[in-house]
Amino acid sequence: MSRVYNFSAGPAVLPEEVLREVADEMLDYKGTGMSVMEMSHRSAAFQQIIDEAEQDLRDLMNIPDNYKVLFLQGGASQQFAMIPMNLMKNKVADYIVTGQWAKKAYQEAQKYGKANKIASSEDATFSYIPDCSDLPISPDADYVYICENNTIYGTKFKELPNTKGKTLVADVSSCFLSEPVDVSKYGIIYGGVQKNIGPAGMVIVIIREDLITEDVLDGTPTMLTYKTHADAGSLYNTPNAYCIYVCGKVFKWLKKMGGLEEMKKRNEEKAKLLYDFLDQSKLFKGTVVQKDRSLMNVPFVTGDKDLDAKFVKEAAAAGLVNLKGHRSVGGMRASIYNAMPKAGVEALVAFMKKFEEENA
Ligand SMILES: *Cc1c(COP(=O)(O)O)cnc(C)c1O
């Protein structure tokens, strides 16, 4: 068996220890004689899996008691509609557009009400985070929306926007559990788990209880109403049970590693290795404003398309895979999520050094 260093933006690398554990339990989960894949979501064994997963996530993020944790399907993209359907009581919401995912959410919200783009960094290919300290927040806005870490462009909000008292909704798909957060500053924090947590096919929504109501937009399907899932403990219908199980394993792994403070330390260390190299390199350069750099997604270029392609190809041959940048940006992107070991980033930097020498 040989494992590569997988720099994919998502689905992405998972902790090897977790993969081994789920492999060990594949045929017989804790004496049940079956795989979690084969198990009723109404069974006692599965109830314990989902309860523990929720509790471990609550412990990791210090989630206050007045927030619900929902394990839902449809990915992060489903939330682009579900959020306005459930929250747009005044049919007004403000969007800060810092990349493609925020833009998609903004465009989707326009189907349900008046979505205002109150700030954007599209003028410079989303290479920075706009100043959000004094934005023209709409007086009747139901919420202010951000994508906190921009997976494609590699920027991150280092400071949350001043929402002037309005509810903050954040897509944290690609920075979920990468560092501690103060959940109480948000109305909703949500993210697809396939970036930094688990297998694809699920989104976790952490939502303040007062935002969970029956008063949703006309025509909102039962399945797209937060209350349906909150009332049923995420078991209104069959959930992505296996994904919940693997995410639960990752939560336990994170706790064992020392929690989110420790992950932040490790993630900063890993990102520094790569950014320090980029900052002194004569061949490679980072593509975003320094102060807004993401700890998770690091885009870079040589400035020469053919050389970029050569790099991606030779890196893959050396066991450093999925380094091709997003199709909309080109160049390269290294996603260095929680589960990417420091050794993987060291191997990448060593390879970049060698490539730079050979192609000087
Ligand atoms: C990947 C990603 C999405 C889309 O996730 P899906 O689960 O594929 O819908 C949305 N937002 C961000 C920030 C992402 O990185």
Short mmCIF file of C-alpha atoms and ligand atoms in Angstrom, two decimals:
data_model
loop_
_atom_site.label_atom_id
_atom_site.label_comp_id
_atom_site.label_asym_id
_atom_site.label_seq_id
_atom_site.Cartn_x
_atom_site.Cartn_y
_atom_site.Cartn_z
CA MET A 1 0.00 0.00 0.00
CA SER A 2 1.28 3.42 -0.76
CA ARG A 3 -0.50 6.61 0.15
CA VAL A 4 0.15 9.92 -1.60
CA TYR A 5 0.10 13.42 -0.19
CA ASN A 6 -3.30 14.58 -1.40
CA PHE A 7 -3.63 18.36 -1.71
CA SER A 8 -7.19 18.22 -3.10
CA ALA A 9 -9.54 21.05 -2.15
CA GLY A 10 -12.31 18.52 -1.60
CA PRO A 11 -13.18 15.75 -1.22
CA ALA A 12 -9.92 15.85 0.63
CA VAL A 13 -7.41 14.03 2.78
CA LEU A 14 -8.70 12.32 5.94
CA PRO A 15 -6.63 11.31 8.97
CA GLU A 16 -5.01 7.95 8.24
CA GLU A 17 -5.76 6.81 11.78
CA VAL A 18 -9.47 7.37 11.17
CA LEU A 19 -9.39 5.48 7.88
CA ARG A 20 -7.73 2.53 9.61
CA GLU A 21 -10.32 2.53 12.38
CA VAL A 22 -13.27 2.55 10.00
CA ALA A 23 -11.57 -0.18 7.97
CA ASP A 24 -11.23 -2.29 11.13
CA GLU A 25 -14.92 -1.80 11.89
CA MET A 26 -16.08 -2.32 8.32
CA LEU A 27 -17.45 -5.84 8.69
CA ASP A 28 -18.45 -5.77 12.34
CA TYR A 29 -19.13 -2.50 14.11
CA LYS A 30 -18.54 -3.09 17.82
CA GLY A 31 -20.07 -6.56 17.96
CA THR A 32 -23.24 -5.70 16.02
CA GLY A 33 -22.14 -8.14 13.30
CA MET A 34 -22.70 -5.53 10.61
CA SER A 35 -21.17 -2.47 9.04
CA VAL A 36 -22.49 0.99 9.95
CA MET A 37 -23.43 1.11 6.25
CA GLU A 38 -25.91 -1.70 6.81
CA MET A 39 -27.37 -0.41 10.04
CA SER A 40 -30.83 1.05 10.67
CA HIS A 41 -30.67 4.74 11.42
CA ARG A 42 -33.31 4.01 14.08
CA SER A 43 -31.11 1.47 15.88
CA ALA A 44 -29.64 2.05 19.34
CA ALA A 45 -26.14 1.60 17.93
CA PHE A 46 -26.63 4.36 15.39
CA GLN A 47 -28.37 6.66 17.88
CA GLN A 48 -25.24 6.43 20.00
CA ILE A 49 -23.06 7.25 16.98
CA ILE A 50 -25.00 10.40 16.11
CA ASP A 51 -25.36 11.50 19.75
CA GLU A 52 -21.63 11.16 20.35
CA ALA A 53 -20.79 12.91 17.10
CA GLU A 54 -22.95 15.86 18.10
CA GLN A 55 -21.57 15.99 21.64
CA ASP A 56 -17.96 15.80 20.45
CA LEU A 57 -18.58 18.62 17.96
CA ARG A 58 -20.20 20.67 20.73
CA ASP A 59 -17.16 20.07 22.93
CA LEU A 60 -14.69 20.97 20.16
CA MET A 61 -16.44 24.21 19.18
CA ASN A 62 -17.87 25.14 22.58
CA ILE A 63 -21.30 25.37 20.97
CA PRO A 64 -23.71 27.21 23.30
CA ASP A 65 -26.88 25.38 24.43
CA ASN A 66 -29.15 27.69 22.43
CA TYR A 67 -27.72 26.37 19.15
CA LYS A 68 -28.83 23.24 17.33
CA VAL A 69 -26.48 21.03 15.35
CA LEU A 70 -28.03 19.56 12.19
CA PHE A 71 -26.54 16.87 9.94
CA LEU A 72 -28.16 17.47 6.55
CA GLN A 73 -27.83 16.34 2.96
CA GLY A 74 -27.57 18.34 -0.25
CA GLY A 75 -24.09 19.64 0.46
CA ALA A 76 -23.16 23.21 1.16
CA SER A 77 -24.84 24.30 -2.08
CA GLN A 78 -28.28 23.28 -0.80
CA GLN A 79 -27.85 25.86 1.94
CA PHE A 80 -27.65 28.63 -0.65
CA ALA A 81 -31.44 28.22 -1.02
CA MET A 82 -32.32 26.85 2.41
CA ILE A 83 -30.92 29.91 4.20
CA PRO A 84 -33.13 32.48 2.41
CA MET A 85 -36.15 30.17 2.46
CA ASN A 86 -35.93 29.96 6.25
CA LEU A 87 -34.49 33.34 7.23
CA MET A 88 -35.80 35.91 4.75
CA LYS A 89 -38.81 37.11 6.75
CA ASN A 90 -38.43 40.65 5.36
CA LYS A 91 -37.21 39.28 2.03
CA VAL A 92 -34.00 41.28 2.32
CA ALA A 93 -30.47 40.02 2.89
CA ASP A 94 -26.98 41.47 2.49
CA TYR A 95 -24.21 39.48 0.83
CA ILE A 96 -20.45 40.04 0.91
CA VAL A 97 -19.15 38.49 -2.28
CA THR A 98 -15.55 37.33 -1.88
CA GLY A 99 -15.47 34.42 -4.30
CA GLN A 100 -17.43 31.97 -6.39
CA TRP A 101 -19.17 30.25 -3.50
CA ALA A 102 -20.38 33.52 -2.00
CA LYS A 103 -21.45 34.64 -5.45
CA LYS A 104 -23.46 31.47 -6.00
CA ALA A 105 -25.16 31.95 -2.65
CA TYR A 106 -25.90 35.58 -3.52
CA GLN A 107 -27.36 34.64 -6.89
CA GLU A 108 -29.52 31.89 -5.39
CA ALA A 109 -30.90 34.23 -2.72
CA GLN A 110 -32.14 36.56 -5.47
CA LYS A 111 -34.77 33.93 -6.26
CA TYR A 112 -36.35 34.45 -2.84
CA GLY A 113 -36.08 38.14 -2.13
CA LYS A 114 -33.89 41.19 -2.41
CA ALA A 115 -30.28 40.11 -2.06
CA ASN A 116 -27.92 43.08 -1.85
CA LYS A 117 -24.26 42.81 -2.72
CA ILE A 118 -22.89 45.18 -0.06
CA ALA A 119 -19.21 44.46 -0.73
CA SER A 120 -17.19 42.48 -3.24
CA SER A 121 -13.59 41.78 -4.22
CA GLU A 122 -14.42 40.64 -7.73
CA ASP A 123 -12.65 43.73 -9.13
CA ALA A 124 -9.32 42.05 -8.33
CA THR A 125 -10.23 38.39 -9.03
CA PHE A 126 -11.22 37.90 -5.38
CA SER A 127 -7.61 38.20 -4.23
CA TYR A 128 -8.47 40.09 -1.04
CA ILE A 129 -11.14 40.53 1.64
CA PRO A 130 -12.83 43.94 1.51
CA ASP A 131 -12.90 46.20 4.55
CA CYS A 132 -16.11 45.20 6.32
CA SER A 133 -15.94 47.50 9.31
CA ASP A 134 -18.59 49.97 8.13
CA LEU A 135 -20.68 48.55 5.30
CA PRO A 136 -24.07 49.87 4.14
CA ILE A 137 -26.05 47.18 5.98
CA SER A 138 -29.72 47.32 4.98
CA PRO A 139 -31.91 48.44 7.90
CA ASP A 140 -34.36 45.60 7.22
CA ALA A 141 -31.82 42.91 6.33
CA ASP A 142 -32.76 39.51 7.70
CA TYR A 143 -29.09 38.51 7.77
CA VAL A 144 -25.62 39.31 6.49
CA TYR A 145 -23.92 36.51 4.57
CA ILE A 146 -20.23 35.66 4.18
CA CYS A 147 -18.12 32.80 2.92
CA GLU A 148 -15.47 32.86 5.64
CA ASN A 149 -12.72 30.98 3.83
CA ASN A 150 -12.60 31.17 0.07
CA THR A 151 -11.57 27.71 -1.05
CA ILE A 152 -10.88 28.65 -4.66
CA TYR A 153 -9.07 31.97 -4.15
CA GLY A 154 -7.33 31.25 -0.85
CA THR A 155 -8.52 34.19 1.23
CA LYS A 156 -10.00 34.19 4.70
CA PHE A 157 -11.85 36.73 6.85
CA LYS A 158 -9.42 37.36 9.73
CA GLU A 159 -12.03 39.54 11.35
CA LEU A 160 -15.78 39.10 11.06
CA PRO A 161 -17.74 41.89 9.37
CA ASN A 162 -19.49 44.50 11.46
CA THR A 163 -23.09 43.47 10.79
CA LYS A 164 -24.48 46.35 12.86
CA GLY A 165 -26.56 43.98 14.92
CA LYS A 166 -27.85 41.86 12.06
CA THR A 167 -27.61 38.06 12.14
CA LEU A 168 -24.38 36.75 10.62
CA VAL A 169 -24.56 33.66 8.40
CA ALA A 170 -21.28 32.04 7.41
CA ASP A 171 -20.24 29.28 5.03
CA VAL A 172 -17.18 27.76 6.71
CA SER A 173 -16.90 24.67 4.48
CA SER A 174 -13.15 24.96 3.95
CA CYS A 175 -12.13 26.24 7.41
CA PHE A 176 -14.48 24.15 9.56
CA LEU A 177 -12.65 23.07 12.75
CA SER A 178 -9.34 24.54 11.55
CA GLU A 179 -9.19 26.93 14.52
CA PRO A 180 -11.37 27.97 17.47
CA VAL A 181 -14.42 30.13 16.72
CA ASP A 182 -16.88 32.04 18.88
CA VAL A 183 -20.14 30.42 17.77
CA SER A 184 -22.21 33.04 19.59
CA LYS A 185 -21.18 35.65 17.00
CA TYR A 186 -23.10 33.81 14.29
CA GLY A 187 -26.75 33.03 13.62
CA ILE A 188 -25.76 30.15 11.35
CA ILE A 189 -22.39 28.52 10.75
CA TYR A 190 -22.50 25.81 8.15
CA GLY A 191 -20.21 23.82 5.93
CA GLY A 192 -19.98 20.84 3.65
CA VAL A 193 -17.90 18.25 5.50
CA GLN A 194 -15.88 17.00 2.53
CA LYS A 195 -13.28 19.75 2.84
CA ASN A 196 -11.93 19.54 6.36
CA ILE A 197 -13.97 16.90 8.17
CA GLY A 198 -15.25 13.79 6.44
CA PRO A 199 -16.50 12.09 3.29
CA ALA A 200 -18.66 14.00 0.80
CA GLY A 201 -22.44 14.15 0.96
CA MET A 202 -23.27 16.04 4.11
CA VAL A 203 -23.45 19.55 5.47
CA ILE A 204 -23.37 20.46 9.15
CA VAL A 205 -25.54 23.42 10.12
CA ILE A 206 -25.06 25.05 13.51
CA ILE A 207 -28.03 27.32 13.99
CA ARG A 208 -29.28 29.57 16.79
CA GLU A 209 -32.62 28.31 18.06
CA ASP A 210 -34.58 31.51 17.50
CA LEU A 211 -33.87 31.20 13.75
CA ILE A 212 -35.64 27.84 13.64
CA THR A 213 -39.31 28.59 13.02
CA GLU A 214 -42.35 27.45 11.08
CA ASP A 215 -42.52 30.92 9.58
CA VAL A 216 -40.66 30.14 6.36
CA LEU A 217 -41.23 31.39 2.81
CA ASP A 218 -44.37 30.05 1.11
CA GLY A 219 -43.70 26.85 -0.76
CA THR A 220 -40.60 25.87 1.23
CA PRO A 221 -40.41 22.07 1.08
CA THR A 222 -40.62 20.15 4.37
CA MET A 223 -37.15 18.77 3.74
CA LEU A 224 -35.74 22.30 3.35
CA THR A 225 -37.21 23.61 6.59
CA TYR A 226 -34.70 23.70 9.46
CA LYS A 227 -37.45 22.98 11.98
CA THR A 228 -38.19 19.60 10.38
CA HIS A 229 -34.65 18.42 11.05
CA ALA A 230 -34.18 20.20 14.37
CA ASP A 231 -37.35 18.61 15.79
CA ALA A 232 -36.26 15.17 14.59
CA GLY A 233 -32.64 15.29 15.76
CA SER A 234 -31.47 15.11 12.12
CA LEU A 235 -33.40 11.84 11.77
CA TYR A 236 -36.55 13.06 10.00
CA ASN A 237 -35.61 10.80 7.12
CA THR A 238 -32.63 8.53 6.54
CA PRO A 239 -29.53 10.65 7.03
CA ASN A 240 -26.10 10.07 5.52
CA ALA A 241 -25.44 7.65 8.34
CA TYR A 242 -22.02 6.46 7.25
CA CYS A 243 -20.81 10.02 6.80
CA ILE A 244 -22.02 10.94 10.30
CA TYR A 245 -20.09 7.95 11.62
CA VAL A 246 -16.83 8.93 9.89
CA CYS A 247 -17.22 12.60 10.92
CA GLY A 248 -17.72 11.38 14.49
CA LYS A 249 -14.40 9.53 14.26
CA VAL A 250 -12.71 12.70 13.01
CA PHE A 251 -14.17 14.69 15.93
CA LYS A 252 -12.68 12.14 18.34
CA TRP A 253 -9.34 12.36 16.50
CA LEU A 254 -9.40 16.17 16.80
CA LYS A 255 -10.12 15.93 20.52
CA LYS A 256 -7.27 13.48 20.96
CA MET A 257 -4.93 15.80 19.04
CA GLY A 258 -5.68 18.57 21.54
CA GLY A 259 -8.71 20.30 20.05
CA LEU A 260 -9.00 23.40 17.93
CA GLU A 261 -6.34 25.50 19.69
CA GLU A 262 -3.83 22.81 18.83
CA MET A 263 -5.15 22.50 15.26
CA LYS A 264 -4.76 26.24 14.81
CA LYS A 265 -1.15 26.02 15.98
CA ARG A 266 -0.41 23.16 13.61
CA ASN A 267 -2.23 24.80 10.71
CA GLU A 268 -0.33 28.05 11.21
CA GLU A 269 2.96 26.15 11.27
CA LYS A 270 2.14 24.28 8.07
CA ALA A 271 0.89 27.36 6.23
CA LYS A 272 3.97 29.35 7.30
CA LEU A 273 6.28 26.76 5.76
CA LEU A 274 4.60 27.21 2.41
CA TYR A 275 4.03 30.98 2.50
CA ASP A 276 7.60 31.65 3.68
CA PHE A 277 8.88 29.65 0.76
CA LEU A 278 6.60 31.46 -1.70
CA ASP A 279 7.66 34.86 -0.38
CA GLN A 280 11.34 34.26 -1.15
CA SER A 281 10.91 32.16 -4.29
CA LYS A 282 12.09 33.54 -7.61
CA LEU A 283 9.82 31.22 -9.55
CA PHE A 284 6.60 30.78 -7.56
CA LYS A 285 4.39 33.42 -6.08
CA GLY A 286 1.23 33.48 -4.00
CA THR A 287 -1.82 35.09 -5.60
CA VAL A 288 -3.58 36.82 -2.72
CA VAL A 289 -3.04 39.81 -0.45
CA GLN A 290 -0.78 38.71 2.42
CA LYS A 291 -2.99 39.78 5.32
CA ASP A 292 -5.97 37.86 3.95
CA ARG A 293 -4.17 34.57 3.32
CA SER A 294 -6.03 31.37 4.13
CA LEU A 295 -4.44 28.74 6.37
CA MET A 296 -6.21 26.04 4.42
CA ASN A 297 -6.03 26.78 0.68
CA VAL A 298 -2.84 28.17 -0.80
CA PRO A 299 -2.98 29.17 -4.48
CA PHE A 300 0.25 29.98 -6.31
CA VAL A 301 1.55 30.44 -9.84
CA THR A 302 4.79 30.58 -11.80
CA GLY A 303 3.35 33.08 -14.24
CA ASP A 304 3.88 30.65 -17.10
CA LYS A 305 1.00 28.28 -17.95
CA ASP A 306 3.22 25.61 -19.47
CA LEU A 307 5.53 25.63 -16.48
CA ASP A 308 2.52 25.39 -14.15
CA ALA A 309 1.32 22.31 -16.04
CA LYS A 310 4.81 20.79 -15.93
CA PHE A 311 4.96 21.38 -12.18
CA VAL A 312 1.58 19.76 -11.53
CA LYS A 313 2.55 16.74 -13.62
CA GLU A 314 5.98 16.23 -12.08
CA ALA A 315 4.64 16.78 -8.56
CA ALA A 316 2.02 14.08 -9.12
CA ALA A 317 4.71 11.69 -10.31
CA ALA A 318 6.52 12.41 -7.03
CA GLY A 319 3.43 11.52 -4.96
CA LEU A 320 2.18 15.08 -4.42
CA VAL A 321 -1.23 14.99 -6.05
CA ASN A 322 -4.17 17.27 -6.86
CA LEU A 323 -2.12 20.46 -6.96
CA LYS A 324 -3.80 21.86 -10.05
CA GLY A 325 -5.52 25.18 -9.35
CA HIS A 326 -9.27 25.60 -9.74
CA ARG A 327 -10.31 25.74 -13.39
CA SER A 328 -11.41 29.36 -12.95
CA VAL A 329 -8.01 30.51 -11.61
CA GLY A 330 -5.39 28.26 -13.16
CA GLY A 331 -1.94 27.79 -11.64
CA MET A 332 -1.65 25.65 -8.55
CA ARG A 333 -3.45 25.31 -5.25
CA ALA A 334 -2.32 23.34 -2.23
CA SER A 335 -5.11 22.58 0.22
CA ILE A 336 -3.51 21.82 3.54
CA TYR A 337 -6.41 20.85 5.75
CA ASN A 338 -6.26 19.50 9.32
CA ALA A 339 -5.49 15.99 8.13
CA MET A 340 -2.52 17.01 5.97
CA PRO A 341 0.55 16.16 8.02
CA LYS A 342 3.39 18.67 8.35
CA ALA A 343 5.57 16.14 6.53
CA GLY A 344 3.32 16.56 3.48
CA VAL A 345 3.88 20.31 3.39
CA GLU A 346 7.62 19.80 3.93
CA ALA A 347 7.68 17.37 1.01
CA LEU A 348 5.85 19.90 -1.15
CA VAL A 349 8.22 22.74 -0.29
CA ALA A 350 11.26 20.50 -0.92
CA PHE A 351 9.81 19.56 -4.30
CA MET A 352 9.13 23.19 -5.18
CA LYS A 353 12.73 24.10 -4.31
CA LYS A 354 14.04 21.35 -6.54
CA PHE A 355 11.70 22.34 -9.36
CA GLU A 356 12.79 25.94 -9.06
CA GLU A 357 16.47 24.99 -9.36
CA GLU A 358 15.83 22.74 -12.33
CA ASN A 359 13.75 25.33 -14.14
CA ALA A 360 15.70 28.50 -13.34
C1 LIG B 1 -16.89 23.20 -1.72
C2 LIG B 1 -17.60 24.39 -1.22
C3 LIG B 1 -18.97 24.55 -1.39
C4 LIG B 1 -19.83 23.57 -2.17
O1 LIG B 1 -19.97 22.40 -1.46
P1 LIG B 1 -20.94 21.23 -1.97
O2 LIG B 1 -21.02 20.35 -0.76
O3 LIG B 1 -20.28 20.60 -3.14
O4 LIG B 1 -22.24 21.84 -2.31
C5 LIG B 1 -19.56 25.67 -0.86
N1 LIG B 1 -18.84 26.59 -0.19
C6 LIG B 1 -17.51 26.47 -0.01
C7 LIG B 1 -16.76 27.51 0.75
C8 LIG B 1 -16.85 25.36 -0.51
O5 LIG B 1 -15.52 25.23 -0.34
#
